[in-house]
Tab-separated table of C-alpha atoms in Angstrom:
chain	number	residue	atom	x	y	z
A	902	UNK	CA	12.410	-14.459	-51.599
A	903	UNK	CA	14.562	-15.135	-48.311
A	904	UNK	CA	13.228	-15.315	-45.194
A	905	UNK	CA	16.856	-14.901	-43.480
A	906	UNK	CA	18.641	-11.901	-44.095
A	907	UNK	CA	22.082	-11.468	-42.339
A	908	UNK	CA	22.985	-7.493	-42.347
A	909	UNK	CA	25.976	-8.733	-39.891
A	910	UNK	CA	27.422	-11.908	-41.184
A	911	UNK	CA	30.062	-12.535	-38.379
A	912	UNK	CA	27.220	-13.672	-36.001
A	913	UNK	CA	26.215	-16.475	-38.536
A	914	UNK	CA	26.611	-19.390	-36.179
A	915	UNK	CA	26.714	-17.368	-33.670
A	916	UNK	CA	22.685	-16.994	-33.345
A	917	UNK	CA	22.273	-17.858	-29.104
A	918	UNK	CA	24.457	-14.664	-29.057
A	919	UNK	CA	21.506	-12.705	-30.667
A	920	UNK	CA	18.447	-11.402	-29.488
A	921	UNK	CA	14.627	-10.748	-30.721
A	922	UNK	CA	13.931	-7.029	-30.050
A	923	UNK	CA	10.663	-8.088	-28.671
A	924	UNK	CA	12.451	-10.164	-26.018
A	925	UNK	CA	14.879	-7.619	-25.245
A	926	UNK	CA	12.433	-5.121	-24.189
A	927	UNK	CA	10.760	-7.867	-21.848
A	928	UNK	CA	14.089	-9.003	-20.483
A	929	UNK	CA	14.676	-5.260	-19.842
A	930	UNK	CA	11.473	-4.268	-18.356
A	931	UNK	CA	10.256	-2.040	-21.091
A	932	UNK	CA	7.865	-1.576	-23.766
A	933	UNK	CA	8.459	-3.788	-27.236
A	934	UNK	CA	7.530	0.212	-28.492
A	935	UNK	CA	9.910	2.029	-26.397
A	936	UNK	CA	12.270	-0.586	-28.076
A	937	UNK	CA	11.695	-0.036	-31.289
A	938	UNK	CA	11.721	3.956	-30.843
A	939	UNK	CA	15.172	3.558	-29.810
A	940	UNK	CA	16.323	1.624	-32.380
A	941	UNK	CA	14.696	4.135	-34.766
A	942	UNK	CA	15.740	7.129	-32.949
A	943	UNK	CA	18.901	6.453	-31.633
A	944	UNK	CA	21.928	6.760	-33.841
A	945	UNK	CA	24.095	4.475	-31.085
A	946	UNK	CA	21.730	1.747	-30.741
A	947	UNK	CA	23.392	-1.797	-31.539
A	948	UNK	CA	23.009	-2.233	-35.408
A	949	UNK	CA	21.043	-5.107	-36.567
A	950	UNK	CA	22.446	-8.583	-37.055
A	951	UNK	CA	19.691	-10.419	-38.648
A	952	UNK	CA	16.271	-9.607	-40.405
A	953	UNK	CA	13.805	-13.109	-40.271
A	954	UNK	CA	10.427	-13.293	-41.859
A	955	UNK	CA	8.798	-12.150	-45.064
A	956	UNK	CA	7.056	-8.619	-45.226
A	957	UNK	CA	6.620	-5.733	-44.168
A	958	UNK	CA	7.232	-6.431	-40.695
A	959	UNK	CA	10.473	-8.924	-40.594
A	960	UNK	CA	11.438	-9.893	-36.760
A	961	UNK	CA	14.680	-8.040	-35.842
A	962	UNK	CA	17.766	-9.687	-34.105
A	963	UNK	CA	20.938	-7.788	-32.714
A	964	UNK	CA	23.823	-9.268	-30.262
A	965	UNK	CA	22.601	-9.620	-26.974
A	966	UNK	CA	25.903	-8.079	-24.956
A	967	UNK	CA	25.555	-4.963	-27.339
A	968	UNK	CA	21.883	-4.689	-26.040
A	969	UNK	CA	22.266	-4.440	-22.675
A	970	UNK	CA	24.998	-2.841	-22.549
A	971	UNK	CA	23.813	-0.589	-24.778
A	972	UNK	CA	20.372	-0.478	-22.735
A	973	UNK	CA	21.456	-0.536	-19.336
A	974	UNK	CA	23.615	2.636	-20.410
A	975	UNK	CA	20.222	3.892	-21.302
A	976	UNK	CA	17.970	3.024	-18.740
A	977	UNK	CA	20.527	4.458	-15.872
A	978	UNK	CA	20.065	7.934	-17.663
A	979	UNK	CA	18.249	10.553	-15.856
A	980	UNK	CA	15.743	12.420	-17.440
A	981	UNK	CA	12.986	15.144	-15.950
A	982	UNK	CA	9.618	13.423	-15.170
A	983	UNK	CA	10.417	10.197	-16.378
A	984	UNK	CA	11.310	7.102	-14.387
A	985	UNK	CA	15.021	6.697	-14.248
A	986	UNK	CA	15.139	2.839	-14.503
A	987	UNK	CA	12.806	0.263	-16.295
A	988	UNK	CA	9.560	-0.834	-15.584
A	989	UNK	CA	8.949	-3.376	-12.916
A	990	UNK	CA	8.434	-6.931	-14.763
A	991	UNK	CA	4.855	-7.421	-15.391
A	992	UNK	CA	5.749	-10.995	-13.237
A	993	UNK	CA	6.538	-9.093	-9.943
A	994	UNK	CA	3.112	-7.172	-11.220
A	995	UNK	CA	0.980	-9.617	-11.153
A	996	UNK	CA	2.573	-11.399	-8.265
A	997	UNK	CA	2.170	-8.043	-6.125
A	998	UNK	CA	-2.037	-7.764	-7.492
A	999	UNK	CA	-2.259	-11.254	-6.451
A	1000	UNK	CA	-0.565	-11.003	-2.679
A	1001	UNK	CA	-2.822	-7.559	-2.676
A	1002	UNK	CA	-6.003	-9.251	-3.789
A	1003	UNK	CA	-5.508	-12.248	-1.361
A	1004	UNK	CA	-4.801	-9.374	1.634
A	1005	UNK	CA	-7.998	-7.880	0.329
A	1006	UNK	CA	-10.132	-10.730	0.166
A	1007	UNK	CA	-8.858	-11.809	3.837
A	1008	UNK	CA	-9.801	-7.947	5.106
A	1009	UNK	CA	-13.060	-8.475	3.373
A	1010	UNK	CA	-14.168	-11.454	4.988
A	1011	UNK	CA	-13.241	-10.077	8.455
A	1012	UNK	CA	-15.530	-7.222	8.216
A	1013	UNK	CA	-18.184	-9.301	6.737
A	1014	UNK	CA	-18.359	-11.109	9.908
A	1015	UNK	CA	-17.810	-8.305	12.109
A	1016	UNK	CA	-20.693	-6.078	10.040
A	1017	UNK	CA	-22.942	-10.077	9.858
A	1018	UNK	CA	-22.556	-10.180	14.021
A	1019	UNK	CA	-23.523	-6.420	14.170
A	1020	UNK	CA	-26.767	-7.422	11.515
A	1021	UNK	CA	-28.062	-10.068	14.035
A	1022	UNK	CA	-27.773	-7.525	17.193
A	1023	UNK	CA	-28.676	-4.793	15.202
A	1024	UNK	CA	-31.836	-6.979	13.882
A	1025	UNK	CA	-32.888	-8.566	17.558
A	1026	UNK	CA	-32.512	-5.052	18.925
A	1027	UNK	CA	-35.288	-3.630	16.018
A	1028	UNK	CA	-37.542	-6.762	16.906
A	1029	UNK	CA	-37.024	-6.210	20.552
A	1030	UNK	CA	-38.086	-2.274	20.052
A	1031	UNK	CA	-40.979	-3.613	17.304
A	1032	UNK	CA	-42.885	-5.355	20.317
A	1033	UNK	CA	-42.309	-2.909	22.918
A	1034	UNK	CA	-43.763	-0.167	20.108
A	1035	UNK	CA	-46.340	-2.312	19.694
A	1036	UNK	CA	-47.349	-3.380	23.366
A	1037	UNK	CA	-47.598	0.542	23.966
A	1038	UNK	CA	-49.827	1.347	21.329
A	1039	UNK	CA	-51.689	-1.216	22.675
A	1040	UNK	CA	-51.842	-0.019	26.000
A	1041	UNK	CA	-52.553	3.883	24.556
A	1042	UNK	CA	-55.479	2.444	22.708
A	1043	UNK	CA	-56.627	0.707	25.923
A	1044	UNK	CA	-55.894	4.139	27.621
A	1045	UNK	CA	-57.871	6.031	25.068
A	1046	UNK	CA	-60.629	3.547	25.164
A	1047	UNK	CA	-61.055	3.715	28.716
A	1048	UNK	CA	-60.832	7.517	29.082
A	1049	UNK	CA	-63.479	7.252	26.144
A	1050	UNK	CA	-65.745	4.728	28.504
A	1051	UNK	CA	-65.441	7.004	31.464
A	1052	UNK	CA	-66.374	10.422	29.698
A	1053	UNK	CA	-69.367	8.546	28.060
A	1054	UNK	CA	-70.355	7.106	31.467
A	1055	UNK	CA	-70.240	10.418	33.096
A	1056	UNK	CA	-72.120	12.192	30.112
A	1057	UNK	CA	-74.864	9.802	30.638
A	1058	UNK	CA	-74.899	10.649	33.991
A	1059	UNK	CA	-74.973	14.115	33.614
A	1060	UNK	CA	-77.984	13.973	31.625
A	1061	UNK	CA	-81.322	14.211	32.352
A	1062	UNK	CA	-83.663	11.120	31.250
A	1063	UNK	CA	-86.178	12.055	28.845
């Protein structure tokens, strides 16, 4: 059993001009799926050049000019709803979550030491409320106490001995 199958034999040799399917849809920006639809689907997409691998699943080559011109043509199509160009590469992605992260993480920090400076004032002012609370209940007990003296002096006063 071969593991090379040319279905276009004028690219023998000629195998830098070909590309992987897989690798076309990441050089394009798309899905290796949305790839493989079209090739499926589509009765103009470039025909295959070369099959490699044994099985079910053999990795599919066809000439790289065909594909993007082919794709480009495709991509630059209008249709309702959907985005009219590829997807962003997942590189500018991940280099957009990481500048957005860093931004975050910056933001973050700031308010942590705005909301950490408010904590401490916010803290001494509860302590600072905490004693004066507490030096007037002590003064209202001391109040009570002595309006409790005075009203048991003047009872004793008012009565009679026995």
């Amino acid at each position: 059993m071969d593991s090379v199958t040319w279905l276009r034999p004028e690219y023998k040799g000629r195998e830098a001009g070909l590309i992987n399917l897989a690798a076309a849809a990441d050089l394009v920006g798309v899905t290796r799926s949305a790839v493989s639809n079209w090739a499926k689907r589509q009765s103009d997409f470039p025909k295959l050049a070369l099959l490699t691998g044994i099985g079910k699943r053999p990795n599919k080559y066809v000439p790289k000019d065909e594909f993007f011109i082919w794709a480009h043509a495709q991509l630059g199509k209008r249709r309702g709803g959907k985005r009219p160009g590829p997807r962003r590469p997942t590189v500018a992605l991940l280099s957009d979550q990481l500048a957005h992260h860093q931004r975050q993480i910056v933001r973050l920090s700031e308010l942590e030491a705005r909301q950490s400076t408010a904590l401490k004032k916010t803290q001494a002012a509860l302590r600072k409320h905490q004693a004066e609370l507490q030096r007037a209940r002590q003064r209202l007990a001391a109040e009570v106490a002595a309006i409790h003296a005075h009203n048991a002096a003047r009872i004793r006063r008012n009565t009679p001995a026995a």
